[in-house]
mmCIF file with all atom_site columns, C-alpha atoms in Angstrom:
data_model
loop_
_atom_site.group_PDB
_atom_site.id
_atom_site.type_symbol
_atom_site.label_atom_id
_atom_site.label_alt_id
_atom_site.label_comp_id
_atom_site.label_asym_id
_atom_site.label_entity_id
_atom_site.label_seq_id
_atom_site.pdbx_PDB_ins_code
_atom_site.Cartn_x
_atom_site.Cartn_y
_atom_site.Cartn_z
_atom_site.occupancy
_atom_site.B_iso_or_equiv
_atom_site.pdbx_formal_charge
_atom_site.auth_seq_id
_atom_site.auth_comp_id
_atom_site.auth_asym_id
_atom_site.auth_atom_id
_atom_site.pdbx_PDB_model_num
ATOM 1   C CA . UNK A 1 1   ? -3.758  -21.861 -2.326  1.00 65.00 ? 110 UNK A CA 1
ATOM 2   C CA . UNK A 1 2   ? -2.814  -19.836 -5.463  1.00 82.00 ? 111 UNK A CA 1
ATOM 3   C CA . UNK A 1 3   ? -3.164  -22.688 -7.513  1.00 85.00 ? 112 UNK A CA 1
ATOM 4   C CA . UNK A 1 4   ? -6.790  -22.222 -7.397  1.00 84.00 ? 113 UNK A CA 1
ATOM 5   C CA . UNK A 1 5   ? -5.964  -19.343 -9.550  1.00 93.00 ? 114 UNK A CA 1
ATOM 6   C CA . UNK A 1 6   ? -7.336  -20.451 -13.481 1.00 94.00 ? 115 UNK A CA 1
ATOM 7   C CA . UNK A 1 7   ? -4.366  -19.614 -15.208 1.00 96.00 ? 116 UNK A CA 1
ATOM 8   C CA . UNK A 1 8   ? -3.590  -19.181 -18.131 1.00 97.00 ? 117 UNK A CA 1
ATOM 9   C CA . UNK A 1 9   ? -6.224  -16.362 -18.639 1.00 97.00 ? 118 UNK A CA 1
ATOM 10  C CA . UNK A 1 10  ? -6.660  -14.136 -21.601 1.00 97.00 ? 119 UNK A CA 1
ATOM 11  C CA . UNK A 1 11  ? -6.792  -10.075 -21.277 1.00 97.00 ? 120 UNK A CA 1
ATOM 12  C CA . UNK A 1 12  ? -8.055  -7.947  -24.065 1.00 94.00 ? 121 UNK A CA 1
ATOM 13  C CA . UNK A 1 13  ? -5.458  -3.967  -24.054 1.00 94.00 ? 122 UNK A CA 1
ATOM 14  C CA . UNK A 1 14  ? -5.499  -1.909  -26.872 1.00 93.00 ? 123 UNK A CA 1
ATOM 15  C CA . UNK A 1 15  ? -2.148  -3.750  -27.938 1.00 90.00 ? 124 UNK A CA 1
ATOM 16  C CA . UNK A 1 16  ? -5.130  -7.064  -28.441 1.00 92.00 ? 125 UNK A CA 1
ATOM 17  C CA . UNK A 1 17  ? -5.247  -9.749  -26.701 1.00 96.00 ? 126 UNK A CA 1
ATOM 18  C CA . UNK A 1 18  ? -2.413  -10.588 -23.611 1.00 97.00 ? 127 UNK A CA 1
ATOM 19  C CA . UNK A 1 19  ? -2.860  -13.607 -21.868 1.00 98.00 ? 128 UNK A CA 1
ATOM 20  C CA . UNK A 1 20  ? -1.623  -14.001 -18.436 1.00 98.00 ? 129 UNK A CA 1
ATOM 21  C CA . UNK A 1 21  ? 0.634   -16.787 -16.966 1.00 98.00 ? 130 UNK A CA 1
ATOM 22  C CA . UNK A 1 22  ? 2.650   -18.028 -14.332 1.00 97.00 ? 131 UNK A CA 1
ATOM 23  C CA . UNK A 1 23  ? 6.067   -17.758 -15.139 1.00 97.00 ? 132 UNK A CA 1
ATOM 24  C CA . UNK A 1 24  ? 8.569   -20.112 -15.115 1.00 96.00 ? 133 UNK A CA 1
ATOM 25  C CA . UNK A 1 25  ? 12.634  -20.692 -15.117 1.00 96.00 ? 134 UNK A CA 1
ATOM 26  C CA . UNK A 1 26  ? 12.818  -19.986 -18.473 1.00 97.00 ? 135 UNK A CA 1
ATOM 27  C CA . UNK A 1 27  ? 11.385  -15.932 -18.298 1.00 97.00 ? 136 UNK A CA 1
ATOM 28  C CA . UNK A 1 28  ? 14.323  -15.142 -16.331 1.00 97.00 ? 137 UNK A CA 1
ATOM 29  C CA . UNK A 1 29  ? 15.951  -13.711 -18.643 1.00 95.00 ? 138 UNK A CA 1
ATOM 30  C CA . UNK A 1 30  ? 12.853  -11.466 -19.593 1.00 96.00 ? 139 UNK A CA 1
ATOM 31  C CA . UNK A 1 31  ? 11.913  -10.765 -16.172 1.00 96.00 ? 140 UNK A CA 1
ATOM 32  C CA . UNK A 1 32  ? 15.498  -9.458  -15.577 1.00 94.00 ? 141 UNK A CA 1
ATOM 33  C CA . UNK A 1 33  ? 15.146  -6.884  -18.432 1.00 94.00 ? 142 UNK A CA 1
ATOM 34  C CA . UNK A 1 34  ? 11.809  -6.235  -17.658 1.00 94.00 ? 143 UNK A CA 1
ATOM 35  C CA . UNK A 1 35  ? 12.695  -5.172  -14.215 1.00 92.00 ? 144 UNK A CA 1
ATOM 36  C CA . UNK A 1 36  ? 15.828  -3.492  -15.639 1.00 92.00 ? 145 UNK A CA 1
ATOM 37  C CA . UNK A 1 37  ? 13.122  -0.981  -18.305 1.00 91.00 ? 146 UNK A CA 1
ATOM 38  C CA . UNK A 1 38  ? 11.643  0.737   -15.275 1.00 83.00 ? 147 UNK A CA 1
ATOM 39  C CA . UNK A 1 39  ? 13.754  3.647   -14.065 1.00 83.00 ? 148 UNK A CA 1
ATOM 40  C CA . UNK A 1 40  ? 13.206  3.064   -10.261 1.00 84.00 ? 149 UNK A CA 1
ATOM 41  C CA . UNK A 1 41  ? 14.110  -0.331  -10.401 1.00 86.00 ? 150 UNK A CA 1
ATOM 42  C CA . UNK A 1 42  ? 17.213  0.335   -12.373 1.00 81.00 ? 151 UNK A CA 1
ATOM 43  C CA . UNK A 1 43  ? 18.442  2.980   -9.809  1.00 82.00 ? 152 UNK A CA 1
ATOM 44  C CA . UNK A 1 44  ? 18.027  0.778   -7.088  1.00 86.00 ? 153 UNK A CA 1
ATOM 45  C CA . UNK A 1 45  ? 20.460  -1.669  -9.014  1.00 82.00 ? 154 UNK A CA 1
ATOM 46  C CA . UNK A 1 46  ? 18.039  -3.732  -11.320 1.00 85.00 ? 155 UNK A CA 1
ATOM 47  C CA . UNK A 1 47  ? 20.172  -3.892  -14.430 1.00 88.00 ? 156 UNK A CA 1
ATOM 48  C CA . UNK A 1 48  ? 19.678  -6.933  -16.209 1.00 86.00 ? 157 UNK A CA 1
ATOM 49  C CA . UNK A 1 49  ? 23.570  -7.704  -15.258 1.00 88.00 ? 158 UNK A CA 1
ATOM 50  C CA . UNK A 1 50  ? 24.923  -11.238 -16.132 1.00 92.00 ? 159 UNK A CA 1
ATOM 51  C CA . UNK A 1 51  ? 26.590  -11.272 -12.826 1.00 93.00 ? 160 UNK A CA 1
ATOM 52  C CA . UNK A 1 52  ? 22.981  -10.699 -10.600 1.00 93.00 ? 161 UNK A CA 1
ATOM 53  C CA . UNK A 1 53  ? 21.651  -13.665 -13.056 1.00 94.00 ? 162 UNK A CA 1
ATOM 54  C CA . UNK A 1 54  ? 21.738  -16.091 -9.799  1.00 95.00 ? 163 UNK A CA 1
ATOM 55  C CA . UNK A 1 55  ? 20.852  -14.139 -7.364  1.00 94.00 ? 164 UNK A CA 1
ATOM 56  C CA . UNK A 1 56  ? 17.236  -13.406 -9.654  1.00 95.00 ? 165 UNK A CA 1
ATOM 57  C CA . UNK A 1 57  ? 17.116  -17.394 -10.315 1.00 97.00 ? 166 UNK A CA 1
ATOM 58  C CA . UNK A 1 58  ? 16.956  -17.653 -6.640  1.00 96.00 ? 167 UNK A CA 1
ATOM 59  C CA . UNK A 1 59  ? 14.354  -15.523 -6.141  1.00 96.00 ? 168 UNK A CA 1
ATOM 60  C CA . UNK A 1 60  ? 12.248  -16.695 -9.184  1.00 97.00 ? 169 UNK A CA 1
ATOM 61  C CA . UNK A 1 61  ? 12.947  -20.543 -7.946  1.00 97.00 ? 170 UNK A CA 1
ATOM 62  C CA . UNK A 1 62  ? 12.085  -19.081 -4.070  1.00 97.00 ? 171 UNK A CA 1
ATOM 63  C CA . UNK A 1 63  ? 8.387   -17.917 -5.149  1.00 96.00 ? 172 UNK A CA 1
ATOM 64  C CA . UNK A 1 64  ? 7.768   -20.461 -8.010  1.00 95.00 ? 173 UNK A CA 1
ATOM 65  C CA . UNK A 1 65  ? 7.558   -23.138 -4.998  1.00 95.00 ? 174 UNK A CA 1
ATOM 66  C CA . UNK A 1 66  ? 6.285   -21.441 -2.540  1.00 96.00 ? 175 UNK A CA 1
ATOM 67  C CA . UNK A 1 67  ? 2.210   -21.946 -2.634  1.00 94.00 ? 176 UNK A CA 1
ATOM 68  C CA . UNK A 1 68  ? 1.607   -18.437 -1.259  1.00 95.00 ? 177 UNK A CA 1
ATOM 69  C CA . UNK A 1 69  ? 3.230   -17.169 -4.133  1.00 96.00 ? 178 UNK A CA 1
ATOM 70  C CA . UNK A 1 70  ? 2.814   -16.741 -8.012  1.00 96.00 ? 179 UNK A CA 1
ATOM 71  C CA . UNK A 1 71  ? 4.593   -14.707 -10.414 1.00 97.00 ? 180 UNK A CA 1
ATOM 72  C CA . UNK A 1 72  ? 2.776   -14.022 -13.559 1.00 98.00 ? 181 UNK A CA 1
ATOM 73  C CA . UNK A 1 73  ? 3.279   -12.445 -16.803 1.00 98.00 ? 182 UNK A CA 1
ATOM 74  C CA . UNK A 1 74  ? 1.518   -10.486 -19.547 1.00 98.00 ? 183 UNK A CA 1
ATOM 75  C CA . UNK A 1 75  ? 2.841   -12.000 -23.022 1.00 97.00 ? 184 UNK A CA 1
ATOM 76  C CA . UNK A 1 76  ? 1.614   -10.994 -26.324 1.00 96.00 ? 185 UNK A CA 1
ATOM 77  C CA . UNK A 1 77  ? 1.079   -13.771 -29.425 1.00 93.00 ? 186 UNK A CA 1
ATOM 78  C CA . UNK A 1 78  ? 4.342   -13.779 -29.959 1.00 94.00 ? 187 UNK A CA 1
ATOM 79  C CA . UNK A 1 79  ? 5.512   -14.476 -27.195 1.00 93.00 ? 188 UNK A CA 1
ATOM 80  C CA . UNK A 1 80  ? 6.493   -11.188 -25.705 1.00 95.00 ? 189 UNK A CA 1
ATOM 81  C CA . UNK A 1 81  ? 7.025   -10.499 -22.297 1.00 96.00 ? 190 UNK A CA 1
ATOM 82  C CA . UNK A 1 82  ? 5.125   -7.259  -21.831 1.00 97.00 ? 191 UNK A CA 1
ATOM 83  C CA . UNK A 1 83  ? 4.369   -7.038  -17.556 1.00 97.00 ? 192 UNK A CA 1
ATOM 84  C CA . UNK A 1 84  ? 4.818   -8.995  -14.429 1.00 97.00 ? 193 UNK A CA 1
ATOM 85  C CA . UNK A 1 85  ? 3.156   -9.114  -11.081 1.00 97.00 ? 194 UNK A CA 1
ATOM 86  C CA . UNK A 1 86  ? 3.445   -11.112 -7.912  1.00 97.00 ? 195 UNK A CA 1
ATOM 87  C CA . UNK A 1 87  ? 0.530   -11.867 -6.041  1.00 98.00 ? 196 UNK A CA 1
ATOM 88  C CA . UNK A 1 88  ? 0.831   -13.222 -2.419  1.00 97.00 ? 197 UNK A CA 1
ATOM 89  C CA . UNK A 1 89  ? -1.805  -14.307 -0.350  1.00 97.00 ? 198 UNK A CA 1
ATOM 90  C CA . UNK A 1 90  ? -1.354  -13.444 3.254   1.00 96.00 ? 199 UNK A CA 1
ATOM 91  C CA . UNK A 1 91  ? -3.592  -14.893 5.973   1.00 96.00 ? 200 UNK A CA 1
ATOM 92  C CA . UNK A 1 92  ? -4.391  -12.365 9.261   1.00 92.00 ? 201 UNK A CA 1
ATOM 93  C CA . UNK A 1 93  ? -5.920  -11.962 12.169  1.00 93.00 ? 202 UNK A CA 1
ATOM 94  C CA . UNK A 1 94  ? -6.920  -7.995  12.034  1.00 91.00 ? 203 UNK A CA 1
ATOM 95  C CA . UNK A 1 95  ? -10.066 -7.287  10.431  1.00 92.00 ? 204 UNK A CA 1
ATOM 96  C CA . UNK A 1 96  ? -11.889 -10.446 12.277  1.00 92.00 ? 205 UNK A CA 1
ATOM 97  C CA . UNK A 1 97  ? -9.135  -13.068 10.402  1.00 91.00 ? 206 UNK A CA 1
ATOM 98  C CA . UNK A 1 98  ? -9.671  -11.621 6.748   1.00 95.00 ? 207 UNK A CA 1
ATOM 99  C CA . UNK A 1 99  ? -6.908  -12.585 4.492   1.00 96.00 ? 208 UNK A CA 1
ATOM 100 C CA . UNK A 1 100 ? -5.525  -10.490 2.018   1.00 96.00 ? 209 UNK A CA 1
ATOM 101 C CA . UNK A 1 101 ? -3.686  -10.694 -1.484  1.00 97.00 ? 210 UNK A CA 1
ATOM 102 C CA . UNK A 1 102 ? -0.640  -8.262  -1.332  1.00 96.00 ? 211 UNK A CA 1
ATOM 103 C CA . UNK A 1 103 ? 0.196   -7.037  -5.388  1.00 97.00 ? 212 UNK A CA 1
ATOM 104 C CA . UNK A 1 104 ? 3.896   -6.244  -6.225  1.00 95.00 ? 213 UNK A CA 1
ATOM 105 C CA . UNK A 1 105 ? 6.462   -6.156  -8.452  1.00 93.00 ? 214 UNK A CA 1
ATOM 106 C CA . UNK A 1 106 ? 4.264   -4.610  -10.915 1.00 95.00 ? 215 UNK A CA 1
ATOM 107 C CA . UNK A 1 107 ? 5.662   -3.654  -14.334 1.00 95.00 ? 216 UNK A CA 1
ATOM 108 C CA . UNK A 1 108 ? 4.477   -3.145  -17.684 1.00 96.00 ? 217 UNK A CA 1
ATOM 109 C CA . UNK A 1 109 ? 7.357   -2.943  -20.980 1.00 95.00 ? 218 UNK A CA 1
ATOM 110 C CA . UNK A 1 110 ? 7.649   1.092   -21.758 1.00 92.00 ? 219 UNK A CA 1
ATOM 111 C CA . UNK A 1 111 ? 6.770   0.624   -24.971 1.00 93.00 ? 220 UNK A CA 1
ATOM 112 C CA . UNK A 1 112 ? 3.876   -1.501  -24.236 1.00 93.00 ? 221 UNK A CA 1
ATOM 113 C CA . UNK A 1 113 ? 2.848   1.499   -21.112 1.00 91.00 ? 222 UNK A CA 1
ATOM 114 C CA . UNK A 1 114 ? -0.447  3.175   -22.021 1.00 90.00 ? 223 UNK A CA 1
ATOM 115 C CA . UNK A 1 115 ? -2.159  0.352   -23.923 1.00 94.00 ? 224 UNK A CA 1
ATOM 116 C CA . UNK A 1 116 ? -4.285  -0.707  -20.950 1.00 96.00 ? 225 UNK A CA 1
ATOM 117 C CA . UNK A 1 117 ? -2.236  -4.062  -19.899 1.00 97.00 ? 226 UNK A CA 1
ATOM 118 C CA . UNK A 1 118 ? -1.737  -2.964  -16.524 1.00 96.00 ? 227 UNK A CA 1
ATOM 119 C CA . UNK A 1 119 ? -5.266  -2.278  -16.200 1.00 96.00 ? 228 UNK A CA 1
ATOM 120 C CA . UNK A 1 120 ? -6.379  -5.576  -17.268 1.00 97.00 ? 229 UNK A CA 1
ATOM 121 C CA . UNK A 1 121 ? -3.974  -7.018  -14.739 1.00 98.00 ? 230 UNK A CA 1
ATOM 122 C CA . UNK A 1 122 ? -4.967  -5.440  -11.825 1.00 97.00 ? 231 UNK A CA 1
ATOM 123 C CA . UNK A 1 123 ? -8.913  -5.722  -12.746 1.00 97.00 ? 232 UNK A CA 1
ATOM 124 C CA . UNK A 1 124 ? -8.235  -9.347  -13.147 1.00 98.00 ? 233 UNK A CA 1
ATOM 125 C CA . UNK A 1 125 ? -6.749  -9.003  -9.602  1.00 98.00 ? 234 UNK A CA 1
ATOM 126 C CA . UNK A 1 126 ? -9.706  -7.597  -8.221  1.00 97.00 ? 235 UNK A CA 1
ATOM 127 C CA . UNK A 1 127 ? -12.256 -8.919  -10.107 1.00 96.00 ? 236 UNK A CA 1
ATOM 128 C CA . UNK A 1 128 ? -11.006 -12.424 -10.025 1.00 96.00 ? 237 UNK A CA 1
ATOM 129 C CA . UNK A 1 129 ? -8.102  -13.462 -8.289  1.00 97.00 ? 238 UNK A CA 1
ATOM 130 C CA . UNK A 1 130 ? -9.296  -12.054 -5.312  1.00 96.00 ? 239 UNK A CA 1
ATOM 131 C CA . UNK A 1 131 ? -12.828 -14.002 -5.162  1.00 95.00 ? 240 UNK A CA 1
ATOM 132 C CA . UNK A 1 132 ? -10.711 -17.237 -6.340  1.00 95.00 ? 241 UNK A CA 1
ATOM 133 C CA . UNK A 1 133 ? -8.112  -16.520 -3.377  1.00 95.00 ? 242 UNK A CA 1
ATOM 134 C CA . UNK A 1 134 ? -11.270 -15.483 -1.063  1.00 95.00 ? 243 UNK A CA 1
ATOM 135 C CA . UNK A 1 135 ? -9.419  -12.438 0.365   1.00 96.00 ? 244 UNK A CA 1
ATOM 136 C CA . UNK A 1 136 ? -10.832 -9.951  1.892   1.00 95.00 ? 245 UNK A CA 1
ATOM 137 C CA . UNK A 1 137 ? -8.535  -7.280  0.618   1.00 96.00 ? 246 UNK A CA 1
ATOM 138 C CA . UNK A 1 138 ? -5.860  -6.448  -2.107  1.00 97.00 ? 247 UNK A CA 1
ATOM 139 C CA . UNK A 1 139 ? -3.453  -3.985  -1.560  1.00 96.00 ? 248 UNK A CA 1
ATOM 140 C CA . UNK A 1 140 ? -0.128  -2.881  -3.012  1.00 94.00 ? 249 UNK A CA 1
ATOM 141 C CA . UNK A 1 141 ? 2.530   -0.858  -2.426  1.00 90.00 ? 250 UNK A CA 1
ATOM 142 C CA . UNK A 1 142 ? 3.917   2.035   -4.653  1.00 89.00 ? 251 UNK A CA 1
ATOM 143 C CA . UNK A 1 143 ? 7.062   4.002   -4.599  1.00 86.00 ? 252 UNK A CA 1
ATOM 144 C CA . UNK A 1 144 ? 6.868   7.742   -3.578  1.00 87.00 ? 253 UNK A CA 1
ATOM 145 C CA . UNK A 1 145 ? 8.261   9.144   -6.353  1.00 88.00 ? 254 UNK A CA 1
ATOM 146 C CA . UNK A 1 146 ? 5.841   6.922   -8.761  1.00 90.00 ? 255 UNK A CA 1
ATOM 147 C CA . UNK A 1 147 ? 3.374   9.706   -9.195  1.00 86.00 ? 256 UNK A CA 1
ATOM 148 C CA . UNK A 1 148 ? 1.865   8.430   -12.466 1.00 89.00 ? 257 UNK A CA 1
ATOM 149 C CA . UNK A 1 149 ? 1.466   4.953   -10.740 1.00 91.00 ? 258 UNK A CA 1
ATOM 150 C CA . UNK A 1 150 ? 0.070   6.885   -7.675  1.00 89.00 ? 259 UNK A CA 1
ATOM 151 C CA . UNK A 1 151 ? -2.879  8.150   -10.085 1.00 93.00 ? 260 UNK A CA 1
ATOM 152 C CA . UNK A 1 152 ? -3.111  4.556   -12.189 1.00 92.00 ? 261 UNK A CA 1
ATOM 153 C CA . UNK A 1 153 ? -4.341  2.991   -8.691  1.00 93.00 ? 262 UNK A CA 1
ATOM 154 C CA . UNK A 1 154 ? -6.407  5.420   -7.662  1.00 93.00 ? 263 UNK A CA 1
ATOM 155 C CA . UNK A 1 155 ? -8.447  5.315   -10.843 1.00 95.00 ? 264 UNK A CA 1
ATOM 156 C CA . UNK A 1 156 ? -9.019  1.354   -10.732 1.00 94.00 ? 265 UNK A CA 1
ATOM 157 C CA . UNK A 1 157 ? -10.594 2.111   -7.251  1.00 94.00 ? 266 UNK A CA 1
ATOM 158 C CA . UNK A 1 158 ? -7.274  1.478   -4.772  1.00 93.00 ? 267 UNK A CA 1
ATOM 159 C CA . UNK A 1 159 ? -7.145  4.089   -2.066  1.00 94.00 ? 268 UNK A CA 1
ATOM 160 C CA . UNK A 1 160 ? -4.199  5.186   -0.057  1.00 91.00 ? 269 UNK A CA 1
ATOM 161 C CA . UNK A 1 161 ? -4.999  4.536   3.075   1.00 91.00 ? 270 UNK A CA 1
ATOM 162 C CA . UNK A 1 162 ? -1.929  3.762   4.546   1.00 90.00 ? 271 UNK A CA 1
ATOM 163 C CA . UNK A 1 163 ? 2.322   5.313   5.376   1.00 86.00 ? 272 UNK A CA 1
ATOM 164 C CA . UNK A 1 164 ? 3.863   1.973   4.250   1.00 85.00 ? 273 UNK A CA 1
ATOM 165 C CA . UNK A 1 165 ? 7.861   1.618   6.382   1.00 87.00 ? 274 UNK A CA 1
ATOM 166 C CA . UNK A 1 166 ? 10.740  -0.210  5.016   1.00 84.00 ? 275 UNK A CA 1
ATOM 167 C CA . UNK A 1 167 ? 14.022  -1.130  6.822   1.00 87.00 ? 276 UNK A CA 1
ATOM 168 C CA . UNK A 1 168 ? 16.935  -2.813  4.958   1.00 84.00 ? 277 UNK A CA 1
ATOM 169 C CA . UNK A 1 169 ? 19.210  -5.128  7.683   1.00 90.00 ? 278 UNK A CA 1
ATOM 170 C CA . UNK A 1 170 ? 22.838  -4.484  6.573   1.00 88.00 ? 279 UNK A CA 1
ATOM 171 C CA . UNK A 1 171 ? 23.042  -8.001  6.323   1.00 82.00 ? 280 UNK A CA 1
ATOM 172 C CA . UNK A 1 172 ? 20.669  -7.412  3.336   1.00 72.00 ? 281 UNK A CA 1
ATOM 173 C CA . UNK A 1 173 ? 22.885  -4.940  1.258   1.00 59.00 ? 282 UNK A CA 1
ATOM 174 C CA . UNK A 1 174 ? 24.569  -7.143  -1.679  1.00 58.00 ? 283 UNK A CA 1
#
């Protein structure tokens, strides 16, 4: 279903022009740094090490083929990897059977933060994807401690509206 998505897309930041993509086998290498520039994902172990290189691939190759899935990423015109999302599209029953497009992984490069790249992601989340996808709702979710990201959402109309709950099997702890 995500394929309905028209990708690639062009977004305009104060950086110019980004345009959005899906990503492919060949950004691991900038995903994995990407992820490893945000201080939350570092501390929970997201350090761009050589040795975690196949367990990302695995992941990346995991929701490159699954249909309910895209990865995307913000690249400048040269080529720069400057943020990432993943968008999944999850069909439901509540809400009389609406479906909804969950938002995650979001990151934007620290140097690139501020420019209004993130913005033009997430508005081309609401504004488009989610008509294209024809969800009902998009939501995300958002560390605690990510105050500042706390604020970004709320200004591009997200409310929180929800306690989100996470449990981690100890089968799950690499």
């Amino acid at each position: 279903m995500l394929e309905n998505l028209s990708l690639p897309v062009v977004l305009d930041s104060r950086l110019g022009s980004v345009t959005l993509r899906r990503a492919s086998a060949e950004d691991l290498d900038s995903l994995m740094m990407l992820l490893s520039d945000d201080a939350v994902s570092a501390a929970r172990g997201d350090v761009a090490s050589e040795t975690d290189r196949p367990a990302y691939l695995w992941a990346l190759q995991q929701i490159i083929s699954d249909p309910a899935n895209e990865l995307l990423l913000a690249i400048d015109e040269e080529q720069r990897v400057l943020g990432t999302m993943q968008l999944t599209r999850i069909p439901g029953m509540a809400r009389r059977g609406i479906a909804r497009l969950l938002v995650e992984a979001v990151r934007v490069q620290s140097d690139a933060r501020s420019a209004g790249i993130g913005s033009a992601m997430i508005r081309w989340v609401t504004d488009v994807a989610a008509a294209a996808l024809d969800v009902g709702l998009v939501q995300l979710t958002s560390d605690a401690v990510r105050t500042d990201a706390h604020r970004f959402y709320e200004r591009l109309g997200f409310v929180a509206s929800h306690v989100g709950f996470k449990y981690q099997p100890p089968s799950a702890v690499r």
